[in-house]
PDB file of C-alpha atoms and ligand atoms in Angstrom:
ATOM      1  CA  MET R   1      80.930  96.501  47.158  1.00 60.00           C
ATOM      2  CA  LYS R   2      84.013  98.101  48.912  1.00 68.00           C
ATOM      3  CA  ILE R   3      83.322  99.167  52.422  1.00 67.00           C
ATOM      4  CA  ARG R   4      85.464 101.682  53.908  1.00 72.00           C
ATOM      5  CA  LYS R   5      86.292 101.938  57.757  1.00 71.00           C
ATOM      6  CA  VAL R   6      84.929 105.003  59.357  1.00 68.00           C
ATOM      7  CA  ARG R   7      86.213 106.626  62.385  1.00 72.00           C
ATOM      8  CA  ILE R   8      83.635 107.492  65.401  1.00 70.00           C
ATOM      9  CA  HIS R   9      84.030 110.505  66.965  1.00 75.00           C
ATOM     10  CA  ARG R  10      81.949 110.298  70.446  1.00 79.00           C
ATOM     11  CA  LYS R  11      81.338 113.325  72.127  1.00 86.00           C
ATOM     12  CA  VAL R  12      80.038 112.862  76.007  1.00 86.00           C
ATOM     13  CA  VAL R  13      78.868 115.936  78.083  1.00 91.00           C
ATOM     14  CA  LEU R  14      80.092 115.495  81.740  1.00 90.00           C
ATOM     15  CA  ASP R  15      79.125 117.479  84.817  1.00 93.00           C
ATOM     16  CA  GLU R  16      82.457 119.164  85.530  1.00 93.00           C
ATOM     17  CA  ALA R  17      82.511 118.819  89.253  1.00 95.00           C
ATOM     18  CA  ALA R  18      82.328 115.387  88.646  1.00 94.00           C
ATOM     19  CA  ILE R  19      85.500 114.486  86.399  1.00 95.00           C
ATOM     20  CA  ALA R  20      89.579 115.121  86.580  1.00 96.00           C
ATOM     21  CA  ARG R  21      92.151 115.367  84.530  1.00 96.00           C
ATOM     22  CA  LYS R  22      94.405 112.445  83.649  1.00 97.00           C
ATOM     23  CA  PRO R  23      97.583 112.724  84.919  1.00 97.00           C
ATOM     24  CA  ARG R  24     100.308 112.260  82.174  1.00 96.00           C
ATOM     25  CA  GLU R  25     102.082 109.224  84.432  1.00 96.00           C
ATOM     26  CA  ILE R  26      98.826 107.056  84.421  1.00 98.00           C
ATOM     27  CA  ASP R  27      98.274 105.032  81.299  1.00 97.00           C
ATOM     28  CA  HIS R  28      94.799 104.843  80.266  1.00 96.00           C
ATOM     29  CA  VAL R  29      94.477 101.208  81.560  1.00 97.00           C
ATOM     30  CA  HIS R  30      95.189 101.740  84.680  1.00 98.00           C
ATOM     31  CA  ALA R  31      93.319 105.322  84.680  1.00 97.00           C
ATOM     32  CA  ALA R  32      90.188 103.391  83.508  1.00 97.00           C
ATOM     33  CA  ALA R  33      90.689 101.329  86.679  1.00 98.00           C
ATOM     34  CA  ILE R  34      90.554 103.706  89.045  1.00 98.00           C
ATOM     35  CA  PRO R  35      87.173 105.871  89.512  1.00 97.00           C
ATOM     36  CA  LEU R  36      84.554 103.585  90.964  1.00 97.00           C
ATOM     37  CA  ALA R  37      86.620 101.226  92.922  1.00 98.00           C
ATOM     38  CA  GLY R  38      89.198 104.073  93.894  1.00 98.00           C
ATOM     39  CA  GLN R  39      86.481 106.194  95.044  1.00 98.00           C
ATOM     40  CA  THR R  40      84.598 103.744  96.639  1.00 98.00           C
ATOM     41  CA  ALA R  41      87.236 102.863  98.903  1.00 98.00           C
ATOM     42  CA  TRP R  42      87.844 106.687  99.794  1.00 98.00           C
ATOM     43  CA  GLN R  43      84.452 107.821 100.547  1.00 98.00           C
ATOM     44  CA  GLY R  44      84.259 104.333 102.618  1.00 98.00           C
ATOM     45  CA  LEU R  45      87.183 104.889 104.424  1.00 98.00           C
ATOM     46  CA  PHE R  46      87.378 109.347 104.789  1.00 98.00           C
ATOM     47  CA  ARG R  47      83.867 110.385 104.587  1.00 98.00           C
ATOM     48  CA  TYR R  48      81.763 107.832 106.058  1.00 98.00           C
ATOM     49  CA  GLY R  49      84.508 105.978 108.094  1.00 98.00           C
ATOM     50  CA  GLN R  50      86.252 109.254 108.897  1.00 98.00           C
ATOM     51  CA  LEU R  51      89.586 107.058 109.425  1.00 98.00           C
ATOM     52  CA  ARG R  52      92.342 108.663 111.255  1.00 98.00           C
ATOM     53  CA  ALA R  53      96.294 107.833 111.507  1.00 98.00           C
ATOM     54  CA  GLY R  54      96.933 105.774 114.219  1.00 98.00           C
ATOM     55  CA  GLN R  55      93.369 103.889 113.851  1.00 98.00           C
ATOM     56  CA  VAL R  56      92.866 100.225 113.022  1.00 98.00           C
ATOM     57  CA  VAL R  57      90.329  98.996 110.379  1.00 98.00           C
ATOM     58  CA  LEU R  58      89.519  95.446 109.286  1.00 98.00           C
ATOM     59  CA  ILE R  59      88.785  95.523 105.496  1.00 98.00           C
ATOM     60  CA  HIS R  60      87.033  92.107 104.713  1.00 98.00           C
ATOM     61  CA  GLY R  61      87.930  91.542 100.726  1.00 97.00           C
ATOM     62  CA  GLY R  62      91.118  92.990 100.631  1.00 98.00           C
ATOM     63  CA  SER R  63      92.113  91.413  97.211  1.00 97.00           C
ATOM     64  CA  GLY R  64      88.632  92.923  95.283  1.00 96.00           C
ATOM     65  CA  GLY R  65      88.643  95.977  93.069  1.00 97.00           C
ATOM     66  CA  VAL R  66      87.291  98.592  96.012  1.00 98.00           C
ATOM     67  CA  GLY R  67      89.551  96.544  98.439  1.00 98.00           C
ATOM     68  CA  HIS R  68      93.050  96.697  97.096  1.00 98.00           C
ATOM     69  CA  PHE R  69      93.003 100.265  96.817  1.00 98.00           C
ATOM     70  CA  ALA R  70      91.382 100.547 100.309  1.00 98.00           C
ATOM     71  CA  VAL R  71      94.093  98.727 102.583  1.00 98.00           C
ATOM     72  CA  GLN R  72      96.563 101.092 100.290  1.00 98.00           C
ATOM     73  CA  PHE R  73      94.914 104.612 101.255  1.00 98.00           C
ATOM     74  CA  ALA R  74      94.384 103.073 104.912  1.00 98.00           C
ATOM     75  CA  LYS R  75      98.466 102.701 104.863  1.00 98.00           C
ATOM     76  CA  ALA R  76      99.043 105.858 103.271  1.00 97.00           C
ATOM     77  CA  LYS R  77      96.930 107.396 105.860  1.00 97.00           C
ATOM     78  CA  GLY R  78      98.612 105.956 108.703  1.00 98.00           C
ATOM     79  CA  ALA R  79      96.360 103.498 109.909  1.00 98.00           C
ATOM     80  CA  ARG R  80      96.967  99.676 110.927  1.00 98.00           C
ATOM     81  CA  VAL R  81      95.272  97.718 108.450  1.00 98.00           C
ATOM     82  CA  LEU R  82      94.066  94.228 108.376  1.00 98.00           C
ATOM     83  CA  THR R  83      92.356  92.645 105.948  1.00 98.00           C
ATOM     84  CA  THR R  84      90.183  89.312 105.129  1.00 98.00           C
ATOM     85  CA  VAL R  85      91.346  87.450 101.744  1.00 98.00           C
ATOM     86  CA  SER R  86      91.406  83.619 100.048  1.00 97.00           C
ATOM     87  CA  THR R  87      94.171  81.416 100.446  1.00 97.00           C
ATOM     88  CA  ASP R  88      95.547  82.390  96.619  1.00 95.00           C
ATOM     89  CA  LYS R  89      95.516  85.967  97.191  1.00 97.00           C
ATOM     90  CA  VAL R  90      97.304  86.118 100.624  1.00 97.00           C
ATOM     91  CA  GLN R  91     100.568  87.150  98.860  1.00 97.00           C
ATOM     92  CA  PHE R  92      98.916  90.084  96.909  1.00 97.00           C
ATOM     93  CA  ALA R  93      97.242  91.254  99.708  1.00 97.00           C
ATOM     94  CA  ARG R  94     100.767  91.554 101.549  1.00 97.00           C
ATOM     95  CA  THR R  95     102.104  93.790  98.622  1.00 97.00           C
ATOM     96  CA  LEU R  96      99.864  95.991  99.180  1.00 98.00           C
ATOM     97  CA  GLY R  97     101.151  96.851 102.371  1.00 97.00           C
ATOM     98  CA  ALA R  98      98.315  95.479 104.794  1.00 98.00           C
ATOM     99  CA  ASP R  99      99.546  94.946 108.176  1.00 97.00           C
ATOM    100  CA  ILE R 100      97.908  91.577 109.091  1.00 97.00           C
ATOM    101  CA  VAL R 101      96.716  89.618 106.187  1.00 98.00           C
ATOM    102  CA  ILE R 102      93.907  86.822 107.351  1.00 98.00           C
ATOM    103  CA  ASP R 103      93.125  83.620 105.145  1.00 98.00           C
ATOM    104  CA  TYR R 104      89.504  83.919 105.549  1.00 98.00           C
ATOM    105  CA  LYS R 105      89.522  80.198 104.138  1.00 97.00           C
ATOM    106  CA  THR R 106      91.469  78.549 106.988  1.00 98.00           C
ATOM    107  CA  GLN R 107      91.628  81.324 109.808  1.00 97.00           C
ATOM    108  CA  ARG R 108      89.061  82.871 111.767  1.00 96.00           C
ATOM    109  CA  PHE R 109      89.742  86.499 112.161  1.00 97.00           C
ATOM    110  CA  GLU R 110      87.418  86.994 115.128  1.00 94.00           C
ATOM    111  CA  GLU R 111      90.458  85.472 116.796  1.00 93.00           C
ATOM    112  CA  LEU R 112      93.444  87.971 115.126  1.00 91.00           C
ATOM    113  CA  ALA R 113      91.385  91.444 114.918  1.00 80.00           C
ATOM    114  CA  PRO R 114      90.160  92.775 117.999  1.00 86.00           C
ATOM    115  CA  ASP R 115      89.705  96.625 119.366  1.00 93.00           C
ATOM    116  CA  LEU R 116      88.752  97.887 115.597  1.00 98.00           C
ATOM    117  CA  ASP R 117      88.142 101.259 115.421  1.00 98.00           C
ATOM    118  CA  MET R 118      86.620 100.591 112.081  1.00 98.00           C
ATOM    119  CA  VAL R 119      85.387  97.656 109.472  1.00 98.00           C
ATOM    120  CA  PHE R 120      84.799  98.227 106.042  1.00 98.00           C
ATOM    121  CA  ASP R 121      82.588  95.634 104.994  1.00 98.00           C
ATOM    122  CA  LEU R 122      82.811  94.665 100.858  1.00 98.00           C
ATOM    123  CA  ILE R 123      81.463  91.058 101.721  1.00 98.00           C
ATOM    124  CA  ASP R 124      77.786  91.562 103.692  1.00 97.00           C
ATOM    125  CA  GLY R 125      76.391  88.529 105.360  1.00 97.00           C
ATOM    126  CA  GLU R 126      78.016  85.932 107.637  1.00 97.00           C
ATOM    127  CA  THR R 127      81.210  88.344 107.748  1.00 98.00           C
ATOM    128  CA  ARG R 128      79.507  91.048 109.095  1.00 98.00           C
ATOM    129  CA  GLU R 129      77.457  89.277 111.462  1.00 97.00           C
ATOM    130  CA  ARG R 130      80.760  88.052 113.030  1.00 97.00           C
ATOM    131  CA  SER R 131      82.667  91.373 112.680  1.00 98.00           C
ATOM    132  CA  TRP R 132      80.005  93.729 115.399  1.00 98.00           C
ATOM    133  CA  LYS R 133      81.904  92.134 118.547  1.00 97.00           C
ATOM    134  CA  LEU R 134      85.381  92.770 117.389  1.00 98.00           C
ATOM    135  CA  LEU R 135      84.225  97.118 117.084  1.00 98.00           C
ATOM    136  CA  LYS R 136      85.267  99.492 120.265  1.00 98.00           C
ATOM    137  CA  LYS R 137      82.451 101.449 121.780  1.00 97.00           C
ATOM    138  CA  GLY R 138      82.203 104.390 118.935  1.00 98.00           C
ATOM    139  CA  GLY R 139      83.684 102.695 116.367  1.00 98.00           C
ATOM    140  CA  VAL R 140      82.094 102.037 113.024  1.00 98.00           C
ATOM    141  CA  LEU R 141      80.997  99.439 110.416  1.00 98.00           C
ATOM    142  CA  VAL R 142      80.824 101.022 106.874  1.00 98.00           C
ATOM    143  CA  SER R 143      79.496  99.164 103.890  1.00 98.00           C
ATOM    144  CA  THR R 144      78.851  98.780 100.703  1.00 98.00           C
ATOM    145  CA  LEU R 145      76.239  96.607 100.420  1.00 98.00           C
ATOM    146  CA  THR R 146      73.249  96.520 102.217  1.00 97.00           C
ATOM    147  CA  GLY R 147      72.242  98.856 105.367  1.00 98.00           C
ATOM    148  CA  PRO R 148      73.600  97.017 108.716  1.00 98.00           C
ATOM    149  CA  SER R 149      70.939  96.847 111.443  1.00 98.00           C
ATOM    150  CA  GLN R 150      70.759 100.227 113.773  1.00 98.00           C
ATOM    151  CA  GLN R 151      69.627  97.912 116.391  1.00 98.00           C
ATOM    152  CA  THR R 152      72.243  95.945 116.214  1.00 98.00           C
ATOM    153  CA  ALA R 153      74.988  99.101 115.833  1.00 98.00           C
ATOM    154  CA  ALA R 154      73.127 100.065 119.239  1.00 98.00           C
ATOM    155  CA  ARG R 155      73.375  96.858 120.836  1.00 98.00           C
ATOM    156  CA  TYR R 156      77.407  97.645 120.436  1.00 98.00           C
ATOM    157  CA  GLY R 157      77.664 100.993 120.728  1.00 98.00           C
ATOM    158  CA  VAL R 158      78.960 101.628 117.483  1.00 98.00           C
ATOM    159  CA  ARG R 159      78.011 103.862 113.940  1.00 98.00           C
ATOM    160  CA  ALA R 160      76.736 101.929 110.927  1.00 98.00           C
ATOM    161  CA  LEU R 161      75.993 102.918 107.543  1.00 98.00           C
ATOM    162  CA  ARG R 162      76.253 102.178 103.683  1.00 98.00           C
ATOM    163  CA  TYR R 163      76.583 104.263 101.157  1.00 98.00           C
ATOM    164  CA  THR R 164      76.218 104.432  97.273  1.00 98.00           C
ATOM    165  CA  VAL R 165      79.828 105.864  96.024  1.00 98.00           C
ATOM    166  CA  GLU R 166      79.376 109.629  94.576  1.00 97.00           C
ATOM    167  CA  ALA R 167      81.320 110.959  91.681  1.00 96.00           C
ATOM    168  CA  ASP R 168      83.483 113.813  93.281  1.00 97.00           C
ATOM    169  CA  GLY R 169      86.447 115.397  90.678  1.00 97.00           C
ATOM    170  CA  LYS R 170      88.253 116.926  93.723  1.00 97.00           C
ATOM    171  CA  GLU R 171      88.699 113.382  95.616  1.00 97.00           C
ATOM    172  CA  LEU R 172      89.412 112.019  92.132  1.00 98.00           C
ATOM    173  CA  ALA R 173      91.942 114.176  91.442  1.00 98.00           C
ATOM    174  CA  GLU R 174      93.418 113.651  94.978  1.00 98.00           C
ATOM    175  CA  ILE R 175      93.356 109.564  94.533  1.00 98.00           C
ATOM    176  CA  LEU R 176      94.828 110.413  90.951  1.00 98.00           C
ATOM    177  CA  SER R 177      98.071 112.703  92.357  1.00 98.00           C
ATOM    178  CA  LEU R 178      98.828 109.629  94.902  1.00 98.00           C
ATOM    179  CA  VAL R 179      98.551 107.017  91.721  1.00 98.00           C
ATOM    180  CA  ALA R 180     100.775 109.495  89.392  1.00 98.00           C
ATOM    181  CA  SER R 181     103.437 109.811  92.543  1.00 97.00           C
ATOM    182  CA  GLY R 182     103.667 105.720  92.952  1.00 96.00           C
ATOM    183  CA  LYS R 183     102.113 105.626  96.506  1.00 97.00           C
ATOM    184  CA  ILE R 184      99.051 104.121  95.582  1.00 98.00           C
ATOM    185  CA  LYS R 185      99.253 101.487  92.610  1.00 98.00           C
ATOM    186  CA  PRO R 186      96.165 100.381  90.808  1.00 98.00           C
ATOM    187  CA  HIS R 187      96.376  96.796  90.023  1.00 98.00           C
ATOM    188  CA  VAL R 188      95.228  95.490  86.447  1.00 97.00           C
ATOM    189  CA  GLN R 189      94.939  91.718  86.490  1.00 95.00           C
ATOM    190  CA  LYS R 190      94.067  91.640  83.029  1.00 95.00           C
ATOM    191  CA  THR R 191      92.291  93.550  79.946  1.00 96.00           C
ATOM    192  CA  TYR R 192      89.522  92.288  78.016  1.00 96.00           C
ATOM    193  CA  PRO R 193      88.621  93.520  74.331  1.00 96.00           C
ATOM    194  CA  LEU R 194      84.849  95.004  74.416  1.00 94.00           C
ATOM    195  CA  ALA R 195      83.992  92.241  72.689  1.00 94.00           C
ATOM    196  CA  GLU R 196      85.070  89.706  75.357  1.00 96.00           C
ATOM    197  CA  ALA R 197      83.210  91.656  78.283  1.00 95.00           C
ATOM    198  CA  ALA R 198      81.229  88.631  79.214  1.00 95.00           C
ATOM    199  CA  GLN R 199      84.370  86.791  79.672  1.00 94.00           C
ATOM    200  CA  ALA R 200      85.851  89.255  81.933  1.00 94.00           C
ATOM    201  CA  LEU R 201      82.514  89.572  83.447  1.00 93.00           C
ATOM    202  CA  ASN R 202      82.821  85.675  84.113  1.00 93.00           C
ATOM    203  CA  SER R 203      86.110  85.650  85.688  1.00 90.00           C
ATOM    204  CA  VAL R 204      85.089  88.325  87.944  1.00 90.00           C
ATOM    205  CA  GLU R 205      82.495  86.298  89.063  1.00 91.00           C
ATOM    206  CA  ARG R 206      84.206  83.361  89.474  1.00 91.00           C
ATOM    207  CA  GLY R 207      86.377  85.366  92.282  1.00 86.00           C
ATOM    208  CA  ASP R 208      89.889  84.450  90.053  1.00 81.00           C
ATOM    209  CA  SER R 209      91.510  87.501  89.981  1.00 87.00           C
ATOM    210  CA  VAL R 210      92.687  90.299  92.119  1.00 94.00           C
ATOM    211  CA  GLY R 211      92.419  93.746  92.121  1.00 96.00           C
ATOM    212  CA  LYS R 212      90.633  95.379  88.378  1.00 96.00           C
ATOM    213  CA  ILE R 213      89.977  94.267  84.971  1.00 95.00           C
ATOM    214  CA  VAL R 214      89.732  96.476  82.531  1.00 96.00           C
ATOM    215  CA  LEU R 215      87.747  96.463  79.140  1.00 96.00           C
ATOM    216  CA  THR R 216      89.523  98.074  76.192  1.00 95.00           C
ATOM    217  CA  VAL R 217      87.790  99.840  73.347  1.00 89.00           C
ATOM    218  CA  GLU R 218      90.102 100.314  69.948  1.00 77.00           C
TER     219      GLU R 218
HETATM  220  N1  NAP L   1      78.005 101.157  97.426  1.00 83.64           N
HETATM  221  C1  NAP L   1      78.862 101.333  96.227  1.00 83.64           C
HETATM  222  O1  NAP L   1      78.653 102.303  95.947  1.00 83.64           O
HETATM  223  C2  NAP L   1      79.477 100.027  95.579  1.00 83.64           C
HETATM  224  C3  NAP L   1      80.578 100.707  94.669  1.00 83.64           C
HETATM  225  C4  NAP L   1      81.722  99.777  94.015  1.00 83.64           C
HETATM  226  C5  NAP L   1      81.088  98.151  94.556  1.00 83.64           C
HETATM  227  N2  NAP L   1      80.266  97.864  96.002  1.00 83.64           N
HETATM  228  C6  NAP L   1      79.950  96.743  96.117  1.00 83.64           C
HETATM  229  O2  NAP L   1      81.331  96.512  96.824  1.00 83.64           O
HETATM  230  C7  NAP L   1      81.774  95.285  96.737  1.00 83.64           C
HETATM  231  C8  NAP L   1      83.027  95.001  96.536  1.00 83.64           C
HETATM  232  O3  NAP L   1      83.367  95.458  95.345  1.00 83.64           O
HETATM  233  P1  NAP L   1      84.752  95.024  94.367  1.00 83.64           P
HETATM  234  O4  NAP L   1      84.687  95.753  93.204  1.00 83.64           O
HETATM  235  O5  NAP L   1      85.825  95.053  95.515  1.00 83.64           O
HETATM  236  O6  NAP L   1      83.914  93.689  94.276  1.00 83.64           O
HETATM  237  P2  NAP L   1      85.376  92.220  93.478  1.00 83.64           P
HETATM  238  O7  NAP L   1      86.577  93.110  92.903  1.00 83.64           O
HETATM  239  O8  NAP L   1      84.209  91.460  92.944  1.00 83.64           O
HETATM  240  O9  NAP L   1      86.052  91.952  95.131  1.00 83.64           O
HETATM  241  C9  NAP L   1      85.586  91.327  96.093  1.00 83.64           C
HETATM  242  C10 NAP L   1      86.619  90.528  96.568  1.00 83.64           C
HETATM  243  O10 NAP L   1      86.111  89.599  97.858  1.00 83.64           O
HETATM  244  C11 NAP L   1      86.550  88.593  98.126  1.00 83.64           C
HETATM  245  N3  NAP L   1      85.739  88.011  99.195  1.00 83.64           N
HETATM  246  C12 NAP L   1      85.045  86.873  98.293  1.00 83.64           C
HETATM  247  N4  NAP L   1      84.530  86.659 100.272  1.00 83.64           N
HETATM  248  C13 NAP L   1      85.086  87.006 100.671  1.00 83.64           C
HETATM  249  C14 NAP L   1      85.547  86.679 102.475  1.00 83.64           C
HETATM  250  N5  NAP L   1      84.445  85.691 102.901  1.00 83.64           N
HETATM  251  N6  NAP L   1      86.094  87.172 102.868  1.00 83.64           N
HETATM  252  C15 NAP L   1      86.479  87.937 102.392  1.00 83.64           C
HETATM  253  N7  NAP L   1      87.281  88.512 101.064  1.00 83.64           N
HETATM  254  C16 NAP L   1      86.135  87.816 100.050  1.00 83.64           C
HETATM  255  C17 NAP L   1      86.732  87.721  96.676  1.00 83.64           C
HETATM  256  O11 NAP L   1      88.077  87.246  96.921  1.00 83.64           O
HETATM  257  P3  NAP L   1      87.946  85.325  97.259  1.00 83.64           P
HETATM  258  O12 NAP L   1      86.378  85.215  96.951  1.00 83.64           O
HETATM  259  O13 NAP L   1      89.269  84.828  96.181  1.00 83.64           O
HETATM  260  O14 NAP L   1      88.223  85.556  98.380  1.00 83.64           O
HETATM  261  C18 NAP L   1      87.414  89.255  95.921  1.00 83.64           C
HETATM  262  O15 NAP L   1      88.709  89.115  95.560  1.00 83.64           O
HETATM  263  C19 NAP L   1      80.309  94.461  95.493  1.00 83.64           C
HETATM  264  O16 NAP L   1      79.819  93.768  96.291  1.00 83.64           O
HETATM  265  C20 NAP L   1      80.241  95.526  94.617  1.00 83.64           C
HETATM  266  O17 NAP L   1      78.729  95.281  94.531  1.00 83.64           O
HETATM  267  C21 NAP L   1      79.245  98.845  96.268  1.00 83.64           C
END
């Protein structure tokens, strides 16, 4: 029997307020890398952290999907940016424009990051616990992971919160225009065909990638 290839056109219904048009300057692979990680970074820094020009922020995990956007956004805003990454990723973090890149495998960030206005915590656990004392009074710890202790926050005189990213078309359009103008560069480490999604996930879990990995669909 002869099998004919059929092209399937799928349609999806989306809330108009949650989406933004892809600028022509951004290809589909890079565009795919932006919405979740980019908006998580944007909302953590600006909506919840209220980071302003001239402030000092420590971003834990600056080499990852969210972190590599966060370092670039905070720099574009005019903040002073410190970030923690593992040894092999120090060079990559420098290319993002971080003022101080701390190799968490060989250096203690407590010794290099005093008087912070904000800690952007993409790691949690011991890394968070060691960060409280680095914040100025009135500073803020923002996390994408577990809810930080409000008792500890009160003890240090700081704000602390965790949030879940929301789709916001206006914010996404602002991010896309920064990317289209070349001010922000999404880093796609590698693409995998959808059929190799398991290998892609393994690679993320092994932690051997920087920036984002994108699945391509024929
Ligand atoms: N709340 C939300 O709405 C939301 C949204 C998106 C993501 N998230 C969460 O936010 C976290 C970050 O997301 P992501 O997409 O950026 O993850 P990712 O791409 O896997 O990046 C995590 C990065 O952290 C680094 N890392 C691991 N241990 C570290 C440490 N002790 N100090 C500094 N860096 C360390 C890893 O590299 P090395 O191991 O080489 O250091 C990796 O580059 C994840 O846990 C994710 O589940 C939450």
